[in-house]
PDB file of C-alpha atoms in Angstrom:
ATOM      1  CA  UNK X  24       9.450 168.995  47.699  1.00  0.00           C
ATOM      2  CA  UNK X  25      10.700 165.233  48.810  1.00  0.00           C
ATOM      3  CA  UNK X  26       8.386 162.525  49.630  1.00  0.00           C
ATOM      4  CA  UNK X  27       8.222 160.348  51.934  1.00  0.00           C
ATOM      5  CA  UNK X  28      12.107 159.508  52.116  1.00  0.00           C
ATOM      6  CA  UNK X  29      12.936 162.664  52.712  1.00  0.00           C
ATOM      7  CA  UNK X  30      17.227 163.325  52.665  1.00  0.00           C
ATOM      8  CA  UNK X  31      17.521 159.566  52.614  1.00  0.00           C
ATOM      9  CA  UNK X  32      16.111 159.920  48.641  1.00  0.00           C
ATOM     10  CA  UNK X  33      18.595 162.492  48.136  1.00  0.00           C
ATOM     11  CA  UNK X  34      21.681 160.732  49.974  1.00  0.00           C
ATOM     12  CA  UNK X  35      20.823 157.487  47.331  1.00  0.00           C
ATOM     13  CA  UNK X  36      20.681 159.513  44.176  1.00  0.00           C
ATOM     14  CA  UNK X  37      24.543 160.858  45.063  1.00  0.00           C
ATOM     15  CA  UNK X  38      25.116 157.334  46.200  1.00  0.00           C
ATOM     16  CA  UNK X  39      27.642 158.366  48.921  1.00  0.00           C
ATOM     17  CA  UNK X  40      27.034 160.011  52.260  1.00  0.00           C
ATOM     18  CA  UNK X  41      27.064 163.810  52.517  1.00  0.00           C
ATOM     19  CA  UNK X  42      30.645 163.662  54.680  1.00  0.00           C
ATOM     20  CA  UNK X  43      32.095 162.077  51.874  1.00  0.00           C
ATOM     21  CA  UNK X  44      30.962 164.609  48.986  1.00  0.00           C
ATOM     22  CA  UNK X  45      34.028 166.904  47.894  1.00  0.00           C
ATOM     23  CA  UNK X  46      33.264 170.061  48.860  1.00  0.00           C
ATOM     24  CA  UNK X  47      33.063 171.209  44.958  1.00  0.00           C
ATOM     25  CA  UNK X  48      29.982 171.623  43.237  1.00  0.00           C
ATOM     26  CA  UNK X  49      27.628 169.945  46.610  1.00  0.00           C
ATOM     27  CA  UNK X  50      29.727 171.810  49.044  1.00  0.00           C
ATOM     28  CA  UNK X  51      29.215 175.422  46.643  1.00  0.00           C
ATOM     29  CA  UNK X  52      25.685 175.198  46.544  1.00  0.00           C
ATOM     30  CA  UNK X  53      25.259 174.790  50.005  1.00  0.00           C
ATOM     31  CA  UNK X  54      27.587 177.527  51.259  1.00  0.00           C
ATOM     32  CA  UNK X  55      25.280 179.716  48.616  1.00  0.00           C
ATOM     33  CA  UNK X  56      22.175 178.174  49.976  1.00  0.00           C
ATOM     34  CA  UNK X  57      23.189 178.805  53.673  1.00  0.00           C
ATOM     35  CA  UNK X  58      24.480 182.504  52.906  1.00  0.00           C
ATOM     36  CA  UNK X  59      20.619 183.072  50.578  1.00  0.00           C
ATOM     37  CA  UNK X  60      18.905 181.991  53.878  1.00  0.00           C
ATOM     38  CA  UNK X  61      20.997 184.276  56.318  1.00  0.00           C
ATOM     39  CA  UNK X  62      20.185 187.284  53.526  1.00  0.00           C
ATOM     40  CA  UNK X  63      16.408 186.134  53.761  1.00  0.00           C
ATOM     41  CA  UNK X  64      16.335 185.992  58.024  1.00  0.00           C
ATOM     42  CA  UNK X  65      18.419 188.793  58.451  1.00  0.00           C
ATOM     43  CA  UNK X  66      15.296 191.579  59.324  1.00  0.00           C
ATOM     44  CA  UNK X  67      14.139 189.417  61.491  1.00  0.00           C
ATOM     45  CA  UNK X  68      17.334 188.922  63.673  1.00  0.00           C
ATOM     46  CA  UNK X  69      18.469 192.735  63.181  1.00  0.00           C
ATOM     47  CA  UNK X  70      14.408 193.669  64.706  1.00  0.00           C
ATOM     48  CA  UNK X  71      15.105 191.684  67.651  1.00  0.00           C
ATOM     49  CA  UNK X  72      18.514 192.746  68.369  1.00  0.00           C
ATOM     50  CA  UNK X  73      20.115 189.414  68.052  1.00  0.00           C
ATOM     51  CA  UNK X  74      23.049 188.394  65.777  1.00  0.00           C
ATOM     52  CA  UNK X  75      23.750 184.798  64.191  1.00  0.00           C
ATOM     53  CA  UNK X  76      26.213 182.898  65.384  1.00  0.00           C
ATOM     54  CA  UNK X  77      26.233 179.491  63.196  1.00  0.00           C
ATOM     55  CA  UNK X  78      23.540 178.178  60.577  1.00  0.00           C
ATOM     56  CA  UNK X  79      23.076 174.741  59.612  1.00  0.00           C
ATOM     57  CA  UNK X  80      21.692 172.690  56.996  1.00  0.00           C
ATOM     58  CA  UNK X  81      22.190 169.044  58.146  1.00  0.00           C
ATOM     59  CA  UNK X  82      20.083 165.996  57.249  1.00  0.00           C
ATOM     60  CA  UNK X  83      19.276 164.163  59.964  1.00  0.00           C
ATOM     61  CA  UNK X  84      17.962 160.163  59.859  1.00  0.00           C
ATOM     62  CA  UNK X  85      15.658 160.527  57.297  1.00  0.00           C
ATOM     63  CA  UNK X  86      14.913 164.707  58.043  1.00  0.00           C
ATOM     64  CA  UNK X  87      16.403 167.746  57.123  1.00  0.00           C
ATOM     65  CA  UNK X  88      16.828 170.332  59.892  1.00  0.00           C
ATOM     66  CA  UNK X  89      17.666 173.581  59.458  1.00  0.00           C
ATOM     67  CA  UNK X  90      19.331 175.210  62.620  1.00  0.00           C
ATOM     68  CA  UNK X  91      20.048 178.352  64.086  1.00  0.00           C
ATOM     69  CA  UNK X  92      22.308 179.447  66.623  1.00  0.00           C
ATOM     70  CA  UNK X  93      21.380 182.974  67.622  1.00  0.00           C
ATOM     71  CA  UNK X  94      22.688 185.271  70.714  1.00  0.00           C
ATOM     72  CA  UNK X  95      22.436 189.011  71.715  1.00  0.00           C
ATOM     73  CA  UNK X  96      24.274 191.082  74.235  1.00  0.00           C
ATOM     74  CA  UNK X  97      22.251 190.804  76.970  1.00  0.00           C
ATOM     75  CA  UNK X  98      21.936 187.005  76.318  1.00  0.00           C
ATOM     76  CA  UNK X  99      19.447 184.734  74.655  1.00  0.00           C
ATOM     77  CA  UNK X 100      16.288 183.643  76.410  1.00  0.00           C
ATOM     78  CA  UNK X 101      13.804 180.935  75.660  1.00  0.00           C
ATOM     79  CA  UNK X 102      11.151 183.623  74.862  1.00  0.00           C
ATOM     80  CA  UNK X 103      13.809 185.072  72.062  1.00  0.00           C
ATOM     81  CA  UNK X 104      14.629 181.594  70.293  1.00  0.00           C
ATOM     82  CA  UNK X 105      10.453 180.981  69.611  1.00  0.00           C
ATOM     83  CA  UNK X 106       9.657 184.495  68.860  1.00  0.00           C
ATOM     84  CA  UNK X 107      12.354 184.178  65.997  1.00  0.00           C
ATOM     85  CA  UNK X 108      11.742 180.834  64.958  1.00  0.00           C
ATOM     86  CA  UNK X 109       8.134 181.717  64.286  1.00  0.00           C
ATOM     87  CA  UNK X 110       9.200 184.696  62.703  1.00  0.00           C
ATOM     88  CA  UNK X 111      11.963 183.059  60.543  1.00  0.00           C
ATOM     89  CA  UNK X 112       9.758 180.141  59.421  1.00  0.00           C
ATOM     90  CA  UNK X 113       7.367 182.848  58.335  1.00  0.00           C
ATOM     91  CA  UNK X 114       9.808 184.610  56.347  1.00  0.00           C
ATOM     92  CA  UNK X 115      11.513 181.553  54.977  1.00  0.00           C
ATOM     93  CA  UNK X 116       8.265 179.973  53.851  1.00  0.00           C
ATOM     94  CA  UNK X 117       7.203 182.703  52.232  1.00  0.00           C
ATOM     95  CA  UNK X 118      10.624 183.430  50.187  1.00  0.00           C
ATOM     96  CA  UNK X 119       9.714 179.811  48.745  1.00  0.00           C
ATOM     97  CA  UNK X 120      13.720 179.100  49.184  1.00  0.00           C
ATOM     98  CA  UNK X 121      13.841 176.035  50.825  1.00  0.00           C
ATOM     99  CA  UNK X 122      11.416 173.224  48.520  1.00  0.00           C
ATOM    100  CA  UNK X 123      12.484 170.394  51.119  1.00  0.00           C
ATOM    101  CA  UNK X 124      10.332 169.510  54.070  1.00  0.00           C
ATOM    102  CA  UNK X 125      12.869 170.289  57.002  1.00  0.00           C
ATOM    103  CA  UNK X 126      12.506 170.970  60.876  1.00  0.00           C
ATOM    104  CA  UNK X 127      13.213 174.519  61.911  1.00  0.00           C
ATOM    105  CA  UNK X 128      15.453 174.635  65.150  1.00  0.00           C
ATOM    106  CA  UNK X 129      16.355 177.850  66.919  1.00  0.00           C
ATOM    107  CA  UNK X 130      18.821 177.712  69.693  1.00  0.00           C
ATOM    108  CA  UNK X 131      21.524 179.722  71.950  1.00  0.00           C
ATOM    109  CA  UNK X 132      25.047 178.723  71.327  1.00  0.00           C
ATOM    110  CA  UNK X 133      25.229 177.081  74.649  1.00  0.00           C
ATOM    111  CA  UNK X 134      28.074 177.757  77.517  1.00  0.00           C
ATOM    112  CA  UNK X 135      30.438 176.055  75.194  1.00  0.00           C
ATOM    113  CA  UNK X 136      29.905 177.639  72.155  1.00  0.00           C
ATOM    114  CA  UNK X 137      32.301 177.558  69.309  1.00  0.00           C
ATOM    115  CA  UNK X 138      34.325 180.107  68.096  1.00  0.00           C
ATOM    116  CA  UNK X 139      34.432 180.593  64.857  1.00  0.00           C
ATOM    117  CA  UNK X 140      34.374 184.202  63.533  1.00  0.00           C
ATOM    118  CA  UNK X 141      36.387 187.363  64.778  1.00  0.00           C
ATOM    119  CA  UNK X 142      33.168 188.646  66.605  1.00  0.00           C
ATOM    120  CA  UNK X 143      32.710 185.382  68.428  1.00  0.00           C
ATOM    121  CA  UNK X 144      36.754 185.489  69.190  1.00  0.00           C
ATOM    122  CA  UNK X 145      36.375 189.380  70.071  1.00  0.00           C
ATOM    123  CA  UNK X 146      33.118 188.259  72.299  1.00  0.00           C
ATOM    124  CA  UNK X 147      35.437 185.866  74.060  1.00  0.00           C
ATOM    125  CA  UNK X 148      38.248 188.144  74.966  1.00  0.00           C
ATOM    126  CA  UNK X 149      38.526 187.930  79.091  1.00  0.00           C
ATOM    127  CA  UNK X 150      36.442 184.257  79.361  1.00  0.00           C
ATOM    128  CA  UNK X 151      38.160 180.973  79.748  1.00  0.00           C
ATOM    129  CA  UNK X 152      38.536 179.277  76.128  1.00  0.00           C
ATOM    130  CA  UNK X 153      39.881 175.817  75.364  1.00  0.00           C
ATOM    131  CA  UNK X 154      41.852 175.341  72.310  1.00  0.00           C
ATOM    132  CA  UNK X 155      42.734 172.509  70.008  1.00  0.00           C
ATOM    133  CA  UNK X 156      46.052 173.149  67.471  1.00  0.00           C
ATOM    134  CA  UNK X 157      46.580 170.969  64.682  1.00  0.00           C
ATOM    135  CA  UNK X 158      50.387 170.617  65.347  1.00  0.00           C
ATOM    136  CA  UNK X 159      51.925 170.874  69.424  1.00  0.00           C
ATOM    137  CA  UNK X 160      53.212 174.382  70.413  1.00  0.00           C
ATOM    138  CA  UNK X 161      55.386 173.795  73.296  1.00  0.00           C
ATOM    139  CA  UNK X 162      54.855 169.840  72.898  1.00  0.00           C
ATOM    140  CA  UNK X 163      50.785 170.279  73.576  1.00  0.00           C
ATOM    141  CA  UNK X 164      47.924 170.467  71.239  1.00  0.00           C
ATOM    142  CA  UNK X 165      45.261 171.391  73.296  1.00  0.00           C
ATOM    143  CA  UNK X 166      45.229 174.515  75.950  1.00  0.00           C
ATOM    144  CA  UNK X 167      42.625 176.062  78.200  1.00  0.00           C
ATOM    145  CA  UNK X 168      43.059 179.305  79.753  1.00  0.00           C
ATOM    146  CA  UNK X 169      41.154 183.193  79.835  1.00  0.00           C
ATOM    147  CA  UNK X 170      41.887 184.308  76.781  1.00  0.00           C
ATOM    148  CA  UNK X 171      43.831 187.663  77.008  1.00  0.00           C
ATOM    149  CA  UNK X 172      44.121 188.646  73.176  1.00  0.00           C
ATOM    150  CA  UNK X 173      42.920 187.593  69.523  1.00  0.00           C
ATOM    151  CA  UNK X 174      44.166 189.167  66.171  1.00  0.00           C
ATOM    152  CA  UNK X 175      45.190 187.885  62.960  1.00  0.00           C
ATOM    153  CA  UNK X 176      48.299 185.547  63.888  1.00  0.00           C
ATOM    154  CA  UNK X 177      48.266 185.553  67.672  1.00  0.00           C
ATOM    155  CA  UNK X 178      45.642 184.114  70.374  1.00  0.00           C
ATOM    156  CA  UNK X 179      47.334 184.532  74.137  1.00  0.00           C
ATOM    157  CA  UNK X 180      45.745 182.448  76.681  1.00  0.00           C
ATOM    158  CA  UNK X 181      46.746 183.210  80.192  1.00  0.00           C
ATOM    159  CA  UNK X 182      46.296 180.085  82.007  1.00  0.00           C
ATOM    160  CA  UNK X 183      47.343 178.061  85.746  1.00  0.00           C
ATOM    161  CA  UNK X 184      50.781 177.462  83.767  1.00  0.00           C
ATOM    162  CA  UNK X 185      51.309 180.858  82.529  1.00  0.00           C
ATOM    163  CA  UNK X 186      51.005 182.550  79.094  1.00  0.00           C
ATOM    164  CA  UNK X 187      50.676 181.014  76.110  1.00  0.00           C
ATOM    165  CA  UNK X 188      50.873 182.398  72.378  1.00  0.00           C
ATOM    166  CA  UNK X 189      49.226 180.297  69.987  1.00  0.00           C
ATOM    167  CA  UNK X 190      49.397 180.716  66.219  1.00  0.00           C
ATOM    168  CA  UNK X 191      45.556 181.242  65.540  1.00  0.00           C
ATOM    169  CA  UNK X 192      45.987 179.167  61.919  1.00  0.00           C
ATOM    170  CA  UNK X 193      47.143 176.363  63.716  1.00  0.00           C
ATOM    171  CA  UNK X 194      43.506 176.644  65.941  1.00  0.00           C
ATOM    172  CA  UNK X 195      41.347 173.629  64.484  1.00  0.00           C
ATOM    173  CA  UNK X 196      38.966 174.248  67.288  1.00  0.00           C
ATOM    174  CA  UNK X 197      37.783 176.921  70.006  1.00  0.00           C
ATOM    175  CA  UNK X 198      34.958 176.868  72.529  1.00  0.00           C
ATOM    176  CA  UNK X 199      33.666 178.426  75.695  1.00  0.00           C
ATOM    177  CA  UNK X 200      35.373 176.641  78.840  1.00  0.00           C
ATOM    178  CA  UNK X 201      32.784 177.585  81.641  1.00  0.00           C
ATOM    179  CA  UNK X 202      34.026 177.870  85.366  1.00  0.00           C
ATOM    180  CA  UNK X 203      31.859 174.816  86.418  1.00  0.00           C
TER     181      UNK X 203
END
């Protein structure tokens, strides 16, 4: 377990901020790490009918925080988020997996959640979506409209200026665009 310093001991040893670390060896052990902890929480999320949507291992000032994004069909509720953070600490603490003091954070994805896997993209299908391409289709890089269709190669956004067919490699980013 870290002292005192917490992350800040660890960021000093490597001598470089984590954003700067090559993904290689630092970037490995943490996509293990992250994938070790999902294996670990799993029961709990499958008992209480809710399904992850993005895990985090961040350190924060002189913290490390490990967060969960969690939803379920019916939606998440404030009641949900505590019942599974106490039950995921539990389970976490006693799989003696994470040494580090952290902070355990358990929240919904929000109304402009990211999209990032093909169940968050299938989730999406028929709600308004914005977005971002890393090179302009059609002279834009950035579109918001309800999207009508995912796959493989294609996301089809029907927007206020008609269709658009976006290839989905050239997504960077995707998010919720709520009717506000």
């Amino acid at each position: 377990m870290l002292g005192g310093g917490g992350c800040a001991k660890l960021l000093k040893k490597w001598a470089l901020p984590t954003f700067f670390l090559p993904l290689g060896v630092a970037g490995v052990e943490a996509t293990e790490r992250l994938a070790r902890i999902e294996a670990v929480v799993s029961p709990v999320l499958q008992a209480h009918g809710l399904f992850l949507v993005d895990l985090q291992w961040r350190c924060e000032g002189r913290r490390w925080v490990l967060r969960f994004f969690v939803d379920k069909a019916a939606g998440v509720g404030i009641a949900d988020c505590q019942r599974f953070s106490h039950e995921a600490g539990d389970v976490l603490d006693a799989s003696g997996l994470i040494q580090e003091s952290y902070d355990l954070e358990v929240s919904s994805p929000g109304l402009t959640r990211e999209l990032k896997t093909d169940r968050e993209w299938r989730w999406a299908q028929g709600k308004r979506v914005r977005c971002w391409m890393s090179e302009p289709v059609n002279g834009r890089t950035e579109f918001t409209g309800r999207l009508a269709e995912v796959t493989e190669s294609v996301v089809r956004l029907e927007g206020m200026d008609g269709e658009a067919e976006l290839p989905r490699r050239g997504v960077t980013k995707a998010r919720l665009e709520p009717n506000l």
